[in-house]
mmCIF file of C-alpha atoms in Angstrom:
data_model
loop_
_atom_site.group_PDB
_atom_site.id
_atom_site.type_symbol
_atom_site.label_atom_id
_atom_site.label_comp_id
_atom_site.label_asym_id
_atom_site.label_seq_id
_atom_site.Cartn_x
_atom_site.Cartn_y
_atom_site.Cartn_z
ATOM 1 C CA MET A 1 -10.557 3.435 -5.520
ATOM 2 C CA ARG A 2 -13.300 1.677 -3.877
ATOM 3 C CA ALA A 3 -15.902 3.435 -1.792
ATOM 4 C CA ALA A 4 -19.331 2.511 -0.243
ATOM 5 C CA ARG A 5 -21.866 4.681 -1.998
ATOM 6 C CA TYR A 6 -25.398 5.431 -0.840
ATOM 7 C CA HIS A 7 -28.003 5.217 -3.571
ATOM 8 C CA GLY A 8 -31.082 5.018 -1.498
ATOM 9 C CA ASN A 9 -33.043 3.387 1.224
ATOM 10 C CA ARG A 10 -30.987 0.262 2.259
ATOM 11 C CA ASP A 11 -29.070 0.569 -1.028
ATOM 12 C CA VAL A 12 -25.353 1.013 -0.305
ATOM 13 C CA ARG A 13 -23.024 -0.319 -2.889
ATOM 14 C CA VAL A 14 -19.233 -0.957 -2.806
ATOM 15 C CA GLU A 15 -18.081 0.574 -6.011
ATOM 16 C CA GLU A 16 -15.062 1.879 -8.104
ATOM 17 C CA VAL A 17 -14.904 5.678 -8.166
ATOM 18 C CA GLU A 18 -12.328 7.950 -9.668
ATOM 19 C CA ARG A 19 -9.732 9.696 -7.383
ATOM 20 C CA ARG A 20 -10.036 13.409 -7.658
ATOM 21 C CA SER A 21 -7.296 15.931 -7.663
ATOM 22 C CA ILE A 22 -6.238 17.728 -4.525
ATOM 23 C CA GLY A 23 -7.050 21.415 -3.893
ATOM 24 C CA ALA A 24 -4.443 23.962 -2.542
ATOM 25 C CA ASP A 25 -5.983 24.011 0.916
ATOM 26 C CA GLU A 26 -6.875 20.306 0.990
ATOM 27 C CA VAL A 27 -5.433 17.203 2.545
ATOM 28 C CA ARG A 28 -5.575 13.593 1.029
ATOM 29 C CA LEU A 29 -5.804 10.799 3.587
ATOM 30 C CA ASP A 30 -5.439 7.050 3.503
ATOM 31 C CA VAL A 31 -8.450 5.980 5.637
ATOM 32 C CA GLU A 32 -7.444 3.621 8.254
ATOM 33 C CA ALA A 33 -11.050 3.262 9.841
ATOM 34 C CA CYS A 34 -14.222 4.849 9.785
ATOM 35 C CA GLY A 35 -16.977 4.050 12.398
ATOM 36 C CA ILE A 36 -20.549 3.295 11.441
ATOM 37 C CA CYS A 37 -22.766 5.832 13.581
ATOM 38 C CA GLY A 38 -26.263 6.000 14.410
ATOM 39 C CA SER A 39 -26.916 8.705 11.940
ATOM 40 C CA ASP A 40 -25.425 6.384 9.232
ATOM 41 C CA LEU A 41 -28.099 3.816 10.369
ATOM 42 C CA LYS A 42 -30.871 6.276 10.326
ATOM 43 C CA GLU A 43 -29.955 7.289 6.853
ATOM 44 C CA TYR A 44 -29.628 3.672 5.674
ATOM 45 C CA VAL A 45 -33.031 2.592 7.057
ATOM 46 C CA ASP A 46 -35.059 5.866 6.759
ATOM 47 C CA GLY A 47 -33.171 8.056 4.101
ATOM 48 C CA PRO A 48 -32.517 9.858 2.174
ATOM 49 C CA ARG A 49 -32.710 12.732 4.704
ATOM 50 C CA ALA A 50 -29.341 14.032 5.360
ATOM 51 C CA ILE A 51 -28.086 12.990 1.935
ATOM 52 C CA PRO A 52 -29.234 15.406 -0.737
ATOM 53 C CA THR A 53 -31.788 14.618 -3.445
ATOM 54 C CA GLU A 54 -31.249 18.036 -4.814
ATOM 55 C CA PRO A 55 -27.757 19.669 -5.343
ATOM 56 C CA HIS A 56 -26.369 20.645 -1.767
ATOM 57 C CA PRO A 57 -25.653 24.122 -1.413
ATOM 58 C CA LEU A 58 -22.043 23.710 -0.275
ATOM 59 C CA THR A 59 -20.968 20.771 -2.663
ATOM 60 C CA GLY A 60 -23.333 20.922 -5.465
ATOM 61 C CA GLU A 61 -23.920 17.147 -5.218
ATOM 62 C CA THR A 62 -26.592 14.807 -4.945
ATOM 63 C CA LEU A 63 -26.944 11.047 -4.350
ATOM 64 C CA PRO A 64 -25.288 8.721 -4.803
ATOM 65 C CA VAL A 65 -22.523 9.922 -2.466
ATOM 66 C CA THR A 66 -19.791 8.019 -0.418
ATOM 67 C CA MET A 67 -20.886 7.641 3.219
ATOM 68 C CA GLY A 68 -18.782 7.771 6.504
ATOM 69 C CA HIS A 69 -17.890 10.572 8.831
ATOM 70 C CA GLU A 70 -16.271 9.143 11.882
ATOM 71 C CA ILE A 71 -12.699 9.088 10.183
ATOM 72 C CA GLY A 72 -9.239 8.304 11.180
ATOM 73 C CA GLY A 73 -6.317 8.051 8.547
ATOM 74 C CA THR A 74 -3.018 8.988 7.548
ATOM 75 C CA VAL A 75 -1.996 11.917 5.440
ATOM 76 C CA VAL A 76 -0.517 10.954 2.090
ATOM 77 C CA ASP A 77 -0.633 14.360 0.304
ATOM 78 C CA VAL A 78 -1.237 17.977 0.913
ATOM 79 C CA GLY A 79 -2.164 20.999 -1.207
ATOM 80 C CA SER A 80 0.322 23.701 -1.891
ATOM 81 C CA ALA A 81 -1.238 26.176 0.581
ATOM 82 C CA VAL A 82 -1.402 23.544 3.624
ATOM 83 C CA GLU A 83 0.734 24.487 6.525
ATOM 84 C CA GLY A 84 1.188 22.380 9.744
ATOM 85 C CA VAL A 85 -0.094 19.123 8.307
ATOM 86 C CA GLU A 86 2.174 16.888 6.590
ATOM 87 C CA PRO A 87 2.456 13.549 4.878
ATOM 88 C CA GLY A 88 2.741 10.703 7.305
ATOM 89 C CA MET A 89 0.644 12.378 9.946
ATOM 90 C CA ASN A 90 -2.099 10.444 11.560
ATOM 91 C CA VAL A 91 -5.310 12.524 11.886
ATOM 92 C CA ALA A 92 -8.993 12.583 12.657
ATOM 93 C CA VAL A 93 -11.460 14.349 10.680
ATOM 94 C CA SER A 94 -13.936 17.129 12.003
ATOM 95 C CA PRO A 95 -16.772 16.322 9.460
ATOM 96 C CA VAL A 96 -18.931 19.418 9.501
ATOM 97 C CA MET A 97 -19.079 21.828 6.448
ATOM 98 C CA TRP A 98 -20.090 25.373 6.705
ATOM 99 C CA CYS A 99 -20.587 28.377 4.419
ATOM 100 C CA GLY A 100 -18.631 30.952 6.438
ATOM 101 C CA GLU A 101 -20.876 33.648 5.286
ATOM 102 C CA CYS A 102 -24.012 33.317 7.228
ATOM 103 C CA ARG A 103 -24.855 35.112 10.491
ATOM 104 C CA LEU A 104 -24.201 31.955 12.488
ATOM 105 C CA CYS A 105 -20.893 31.525 10.900
ATOM 106 C CA GLU A 106 -19.978 35.009 11.384
ATOM 107 C CA SER A 107 -20.586 34.674 15.109
ATOM 108 C CA GLY A 108 -18.373 31.559 15.325
ATOM 109 C CA ASN A 109 -21.318 28.947 15.418
ATOM 110 C CA TYR A 110 -20.121 27.245 12.316
ATOM 111 C CA HIS A 111 -21.708 23.929 13.373
ATOM 112 C CA LEU A 112 -25.111 25.488 13.207
ATOM 113 C CA CYS A 113 -24.588 27.230 9.716
ATOM 114 C CA ALA A 114 -27.647 27.596 7.873
ATOM 115 C CA ASP A 115 -26.312 25.656 4.827
ATOM 116 C CA LYS A 116 -24.306 23.141 6.938
ATOM 117 C CA GLY A 117 -23.395 19.771 5.526
ATOM 118 C CA TRP A 118 -21.237 16.828 6.579
ATOM 119 C CA VAL A 119 -18.438 14.731 5.044
ATOM 120 C CA GLY A 120 -19.972 11.455 4.391
ATOM 121 C CA PHE A 121 -23.510 12.871 3.839
ATOM 122 C CA SER A 122 -23.441 16.054 1.724
ATOM 123 C CA GLY A 123 -21.102 14.839 -1.220
ATOM 124 C CA ASP A 124 -17.431 15.393 -1.864
ATOM 125 C CA GLY A 125 -16.282 12.172 -0.350
ATOM 126 C CA GLY A 126 -16.576 10.049 2.803
ATOM 127 C CA GLY A 127 -14.727 7.771 5.117
ATOM 128 C CA PHE A 128 -16.228 4.506 3.773
ATOM 129 C CA ALA A 129 -13.576 4.486 1.132
ATOM 130 C CA GLU A 130 -9.796 3.903 0.658
ATOM 131 C CA GLU A 131 -9.092 7.611 0.821
ATOM 132 C CA VAL A 132 -10.893 10.845 1.391
ATOM 133 C CA ILE A 133 -9.924 14.556 0.665
ATOM 134 C CA VAL A 134 -10.758 17.240 3.295
ATOM 135 C CA SER A 135 -10.095 20.823 3.733
ATOM 136 C CA GLN A 136 -7.004 21.502 5.929
ATOM 137 C CA GLU A 137 -9.045 22.591 9.004
ATOM 138 C CA LYS A 138 -10.960 19.445 9.058
ATOM 139 C CA ALA A 139 -7.757 17.305 9.602
ATOM 140 C CA ILE A 140 -6.983 17.269 13.293
ATOM 141 C CA PRO A 141 -3.440 15.839 13.940
ATOM 142 C CA LEU A 142 -3.360 13.146 16.410
ATOM 143 C CA PRO A 143 -0.645 13.106 19.335
ATOM 144 C CA GLU A 144 2.293 10.737 18.951
ATOM 145 C CA GLY A 145 1.369 7.305 20.019
ATOM 146 C CA VAL A 146 -2.334 7.605 19.086
ATOM 147 C CA PRO A 147 -2.890 5.238 16.053
ATOM 148 C CA ALA A 148 -4.746 6.521 13.043
ATOM 149 C CA GLU A 149 -7.553 3.885 13.724
ATOM 150 C CA MET A 150 -8.420 5.679 16.967
ATOM 151 C CA GLY A 151 -8.989 8.859 14.978
ATOM 152 C CA ALA A 152 -12.249 7.381 13.967
ATOM 153 C CA LEU A 153 -13.430 7.579 17.767
ATOM 154 C CA ALA A 154 -12.335 11.157 18.021
ATOM 155 C CA GLU A 155 -15.581 12.502 16.453
ATOM 156 C CA PRO A 156 -18.162 10.547 18.777
ATOM 157 C CA PHE A 157 -16.035 11.529 21.762
ATOM 158 C CA THR A 158 -16.130 15.317 20.646
ATOM 159 C CA VAL A 159 -19.944 15.041 20.516
ATOM 160 C CA GLY A 160 -19.922 13.820 24.079
ATOM 161 C CA LEU A 161 -17.585 16.594 25.245
ATOM 162 C CA HIS A 162 -19.545 19.226 23.447
ATOM 163 C CA ALA A 163 -22.817 17.919 25.221
ATOM 164 C CA ILE A 164 -20.794 18.572 28.667
ATOM 165 C CA HIS A 165 -19.684 21.967 27.577
ATOM 166 C CA ARG A 166 -23.259 22.895 26.731
ATOM 167 C CA SER A 167 -24.472 21.877 29.940
ATOM 168 C CA ALA A 168 -24.051 23.447 33.336
ATOM 169 C CA PHE A 169 -21.657 20.764 34.579
ATOM 170 C CA GLU A 170 -19.084 21.649 36.929
ATOM 171 C CA ALA A 171 -16.262 19.617 38.435
ATOM 172 C CA GLY A 172 -17.603 17.886 41.605
ATOM 173 C CA ASP A 173 -21.286 17.684 40.255
ATOM 174 C CA THR A 174 -23.413 14.560 40.189
ATOM 175 C CA ALA A 175 -24.677 13.495 36.917
ATOM 176 C CA ALA A 176 -27.180 10.934 35.343
ATOM 177 C CA VAL A 177 -26.940 9.600 31.828
ATOM 178 C CA PHE A 178 -30.180 8.095 30.227
ATOM 179 C CA GLY A 179 -29.020 5.964 27.338
ATOM 180 C CA CYS A 180 -25.685 4.081 26.966
ATOM 181 C CA GLY A 181 -25.177 3.733 23.334
ATOM 182 C CA PRO A 182 -22.042 5.015 21.891
ATOM 183 C CA ILE A 183 -22.610 8.682 22.541
ATOM 184 C CA GLY A 184 -23.987 7.896 25.899
ATOM 185 C CA LEU A 185 -20.715 6.092 26.728
ATOM 186 C CA THR A 186 -18.628 8.911 25.566
ATOM 187 C CA ILE A 187 -20.607 11.308 27.866
ATOM 188 C CA VAL A 188 -19.910 8.976 30.695
ATOM 189 C CA GLN A 189 -16.181 8.811 30.033
ATOM 190 C CA ASN A 190 -15.983 12.634 29.514
ATOM 191 C CA LEU A 191 -17.912 13.342 32.791
ATOM 192 C CA ARG A 192 -15.442 11.050 34.553
ATOM 193 C CA ALA A 193 -12.458 12.751 33.121
ATOM 194 C CA ALA A 194 -13.992 16.182 33.811
ATOM 195 C CA GLY A 195 -14.213 15.317 37.692
ATOM 196 C CA ALA A 196 -17.732 14.217 38.107
ATOM 197 C CA GLN A 197 -18.437 13.146 41.679
ATOM 198 C CA ARG A 198 -20.979 10.404 41.022
ATOM 199 C CA ILE A 199 -22.382 9.177 37.727
ATOM 200 C CA TYR A 200 -25.808 7.288 37.311
ATOM 201 C CA ALA A 201 -26.197 5.594 33.952
ATOM 202 C CA SER A 202 -29.505 4.058 33.024
ATOM 203 C CA GLU A 203 -29.318 1.490 30.241
ATOM 204 C CA PRO A 204 -31.504 -1.488 29.416
ATOM 205 C CA GLN A 205 -28.990 -3.619 27.594
ATOM 206 C CA GLN A 206 -26.727 -5.601 30.106
ATOM 207 C CA MET A 207 -23.557 -5.343 27.962
ATOM 208 C CA ARG A 208 -23.825 -1.667 27.588
ATOM 209 C CA ARG A 209 -24.544 -1.325 31.299
ATOM 210 C CA GLU A 210 -21.417 -3.262 32.088
ATOM 211 C CA ILE A 211 -19.420 -1.119 29.638
ATOM 212 C CA ALA A 212 -20.793 1.985 31.276
ATOM 213 C CA GLY A 213 -19.370 0.740 34.547
ATOM 214 C CA GLU A 214 -16.127 0.225 32.950
ATOM 215 C CA CYS A 215 -16.275 3.711 31.632
ATOM 216 C CA GLY A 216 -16.734 5.355 34.818
ATOM 217 C CA ALA A 217 -20.440 4.983 35.658
ATOM 218 C CA ASP A 218 -20.682 4.533 39.485
ATOM 219 C CA VAL A 219 -24.332 3.266 39.544
ATOM 220 C CA PRO A 220 -25.296 1.395 36.377
ATOM 221 C CA ILE A 221 -29.133 1.056 36.386
ATOM 222 C CA ASP A 222 -31.441 -1.296 34.505
ATOM 223 C CA PRO A 223 -34.690 0.656 33.979
ATOM 224 C CA PHE A 224 -36.620 -2.420 33.491
ATOM 225 C CA ASP A 225 -35.487 -3.626 36.895
ATOM 226 C CA GLU A 226 -35.951 -0.507 38.925
ATOM 227 C CA ASP A 227 -37.065 2.985 38.375
ATOM 228 C CA PRO A 228 -33.918 5.107 37.770
ATOM 229 C CA VAL A 229 -35.462 8.149 38.953
ATOM 230 C CA ASP A 230 -36.486 6.568 42.269
ATOM 231 C CA ARG A 231 -32.908 5.161 42.652
ATOM 232 C CA ILE A 232 -31.320 8.555 42.275
ATOM 233 C CA LEU A 233 -33.801 10.271 44.571
ATOM 234 C CA ASP A 234 -33.310 7.580 47.118
ATOM 235 C CA GLU A 235 -29.602 8.422 47.211
ATOM 236 C CA THR A 236 -29.483 12.225 46.439
ATOM 237 C CA ASP A 237 -31.773 15.307 46.414
ATOM 238 C CA GLY A 238 -31.562 14.928 42.623
ATOM 239 C CA VAL A 239 -28.405 15.075 40.378
ATOM 240 C CA ASP A 240 -26.937 18.365 39.291
ATOM 241 C CA VAL A 241 -26.938 17.517 35.638
ATOM 242 C CA ALA A 242 -28.691 14.881 33.443
ATOM 243 C CA PHE A 243 -28.216 13.939 29.742
ATOM 244 C CA GLU A 244 -30.796 12.333 27.572
ATOM 245 C CA VAL A 245 -29.332 10.185 25.169
ATOM 246 C CA ALA A 246 -31.737 7.653 24.152
ATOM 247 C CA GLY A 247 -34.311 9.560 22.285
ATOM 248 C CA THR A 248 -37.648 8.475 23.885
ATOM 249 C CA GLU A 249 -40.291 10.377 25.812
ATOM 250 C CA PRO A 250 -39.798 8.225 29.046
ATOM 251 C CA THR A 251 -36.172 8.881 29.067
ATOM 252 C CA LEU A 252 -36.556 12.807 28.495
ATOM 253 C CA ASN A 253 -39.115 12.685 31.402
ATOM 254 C CA GLN A 254 -36.755 10.748 33.546
ATOM 255 C CA ALA A 255 -33.900 13.080 32.863
ATOM 256 C CA VAL A 256 -36.050 16.053 33.898
ATOM 257 C CA SER A 257 -37.326 14.162 37.117
ATOM 258 C CA SER A 258 -33.811 13.032 38.252
ATOM 259 C CA THR A 259 -32.489 16.413 38.585
ATOM 260 C CA ARG A 260 -32.517 18.639 41.613
ATOM 261 C CA PRO A 261 -34.357 21.962 41.739
ATOM 262 C CA THR A 262 -32.231 24.303 39.637
ATOM 263 C CA GLY A 263 -30.873 21.276 37.882
ATOM 264 C CA ASP A 264 -29.769 21.144 34.264
ATOM 265 C CA ILE A 265 -30.982 18.729 31.572
ATOM 266 C CA THR A 266 -29.166 18.428 28.172
ATOM 267 C CA VAL A 267 -30.945 16.685 25.437
ATOM 268 C CA VAL A 268 -28.431 14.902 22.973
ATOM 269 C CA SER A 269 -30.633 12.496 21.028
ATOM 270 C CA ILE A 270 -32.279 13.267 17.743
ATOM 271 C CA PHE A 271 -35.863 12.501 18.394
ATOM 272 C CA GLU A 272 -38.000 11.111 15.600
ATOM 273 C CA GLY A 273 -41.117 12.844 16.694
ATOM 274 C CA ALA A 274 -42.645 15.123 19.471
ATOM 275 C CA ALA A 275 -42.210 14.289 23.109
ATOM 276 C CA ALA A 276 -44.312 15.631 26.043
ATOM 277 C CA ILE A 277 -42.944 16.776 29.278
ATOM 278 C CA HIS A 278 -44.740 18.530 32.185
ATOM 279 C CA PRO A 279 -43.386 22.294 32.059
ATOM 280 C CA GLY A 280 -44.316 22.567 35.726
ATOM 281 C CA GLN A 281 -41.295 20.622 36.693
ATOM 282 C CA LEU A 282 -39.225 23.268 34.988
ATOM 283 C CA VAL A 283 -41.141 26.087 36.360
ATOM 284 C CA THR A 284 -41.492 25.059 40.004
ATOM 285 C CA GLY A 285 -37.913 23.735 40.298
ATOM 286 C CA GLU A 286 -36.340 26.491 38.109
ATOM 287 C CA ARG A 287 -34.611 23.656 36.025
ATOM 288 C CA THR A 288 -33.081 24.383 32.760
ATOM 289 C CA ILE A 289 -33.463 22.188 29.561
ATOM 290 C CA ARG A 290 -31.288 22.721 26.489
ATOM 291 C CA GLY A 291 -30.193 20.979 23.467
ATOM 292 C CA THR A 292 -26.592 20.278 22.024
ATOM 293 C CA ALA A 293 -25.983 20.092 18.213
ATOM 294 C CA SER A 294 -23.121 17.644 17.479
ATOM 295 C CA ARG A 295 -19.811 19.261 18.155
ATOM 296 C CA LEU A 296 -17.902 22.569 17.442
ATOM 297 C CA SER A 297 -16.777 23.257 13.873
ATOM 298 C CA GLY A 298 -14.810 25.570 11.840
ATOM 299 C CA PRO A 299 -11.531 26.969 13.712
ATOM 300 C CA ARG A 300 -13.148 26.281 16.979
ATOM 301 C CA SER A 301 -13.271 22.572 16.095
ATOM 302 C CA PHE A 302 -9.685 22.235 17.328
ATOM 303 C CA GLU A 303 -10.724 23.031 20.935
ATOM 304 C CA GLU A 304 -12.813 20.087 21.466
ATOM 305 C CA PHE A 305 -10.871 17.626 19.209
ATOM 306 C CA ASP A 306 -7.613 18.498 20.628
ATOM 307 C CA ALA A 307 -8.926 18.126 24.262
ATOM 308 C CA VAL A 308 -10.328 14.610 23.269
ATOM 309 C CA VAL A 309 -7.219 13.291 21.292
ATOM 310 C CA SER A 310 -4.835 14.572 24.164
ATOM 311 C CA GLN A 311 -6.837 12.320 26.548
ATOM 312 C CA PHE A 312 -6.536 9.414 24.118
ATOM 313 C CA ALA A 313 -2.832 9.949 24.541
ATOM 314 C CA ASN A 314 -2.585 10.410 28.102
ATOM 315 C CA GLY A 315 -5.296 7.571 29.090
ATOM 316 C CA GLY A 316 -7.902 10.047 30.270
ATOM 317 C CA LEU A 317 -10.288 8.550 27.681
ATOM 318 C CA ASP A 318 -10.381 5.070 26.428
ATOM 319 C CA PRO A 319 -11.715 4.951 22.712
ATOM 320 C CA GLU A 320 -10.888 1.164 22.326
ATOM 321 C CA SER A 321 -13.543 0.444 25.100
ATOM 322 C CA LEU A 322 -16.373 1.168 22.580
ATOM 323 C CA VAL A 323 -14.970 -0.846 19.629
ATOM 324 C CA THR A 324 -16.759 -4.310 19.443
ATOM 325 C CA SER A 325 -15.985 -5.261 15.775
ATOM 326 C CA ARG A 326 -13.837 -4.387 12.944
ATOM 327 C CA ILE A 327 -14.969 -5.338 9.314
ATOM 328 C CA GLU A 328 -13.764 -4.808 5.727
ATOM 329 C CA LEU A 329 -15.543 -2.372 3.299
ATOM 330 C CA ASP A 330 -17.099 -5.298 1.368
ATOM 331 C CA ASP A 331 -18.957 -6.186 4.590
ATOM 332 C CA ILE A 332 -20.446 -2.802 5.276
ATOM 333 C CA ASP A 333 -24.097 -3.826 4.616
ATOM 334 C CA ASP A 334 -23.680 -6.672 7.124
ATOM 335 C CA GLY A 335 -22.317 -4.203 9.623
ATOM 336 C CA PHE A 336 -25.268 -1.959 9.193
ATOM 337 C CA GLU A 337 -27.633 -4.908 9.736
ATOM 338 C CA GLN A 338 -25.914 -6.203 12.756
ATOM 339 C CA LEU A 339 -26.298 -2.756 14.491
ATOM 340 C CA LEU A 340 -29.954 -2.561 13.436
ATOM 341 C CA GLY A 341 -30.710 -6.018 14.345
ATOM 342 C CA ASP A 342 -31.332 -7.905 17.671
ATOM 343 C CA ASP A 343 -27.548 -8.457 18.412
ATOM 344 C CA VAL A 344 -26.966 -6.556 21.333
ATOM 345 C CA SER A 345 -23.283 -7.352 21.585
ATOM 346 C CA GLU A 346 -22.362 -4.520 19.126
ATOM 347 C CA ILE A 347 -21.480 -0.924 20.136
ATOM 348 C CA LYS A 348 -19.029 0.573 17.580
ATOM 349 C CA ILE A 349 -18.189 -1.162 14.465
ATOM 350 C CA LEU A 350 -15.089 0.108 12.698
ATOM 351 C CA VAL A 351 -14.957 -0.194 8.920
ATOM 352 C CA LYS A 352 -11.368 -0.823 7.537
ATOM 353 C CA PRO A 353 -11.233 0.230 3.935
#
């Protein structure tokens, strides 16, 4: 079969690879779509980082590996021990791998496993391919009426939902989101679905601000045109919760400054380096700042994935709103370069193997 394999920095090749046999507890999927994620772009430009250059402790594999972790597909085969997942089902993939033996796994925090890996980074297949094999618990059935393609959007939407679960958000709260890339937009949608009273969204790119408004942001703000903190504090005594999703020192400080005393700040971005904040804002206002690591995994992954795909089905969330292009596997390099370049019209590109 054909697969896009990562060989090194800016070196992704579409190659013929052998189909492997399926294990007793595994599921084989025809990949309908796989989204290009920001973490794929970082690996493409700056890697190898997540992709192992030494054998990964869970897969034993090293580069080259097949990339792609935002996967939607249709089940074509199941192992002898699989129950509840059948050929013909449309599914999304929960991509985190875990050992099941470390202290974090034993406490149910599989997504924080000491040896964690990811489908599409750590070996054993990925979604930029005609098919992928995953263990049964990673195959999340989609409700009737949700097409396999939209399964590729389930993973980023669960990242947004998990960020809200990690925060102190409660229905009726006011919220601010700093950065409206794909994950920021999923947070906006999840906040709206969860009953936020008012949502501020700060984003310099006009198209993304407009989509943020369509996704449920009450007040999209251009931070180059006005200070988002001033706007928020002019209209409120500070929001209840803020989410930093841009990965810059200024947006981190804005997220802190935009909250009321006792407010809550959740950092979602992967920062490239250190960022300074004034601890006095946390102390004198008794604010809380916390991080969020992706999404739940292991048996608990069904909680967030099921919540997301159920809302895909009932219209509470709109995954199609994030999709700006669909491309073929042979065009994957072009897709990476589009998202890395100056073209601000792209948000989520789906690869269609």
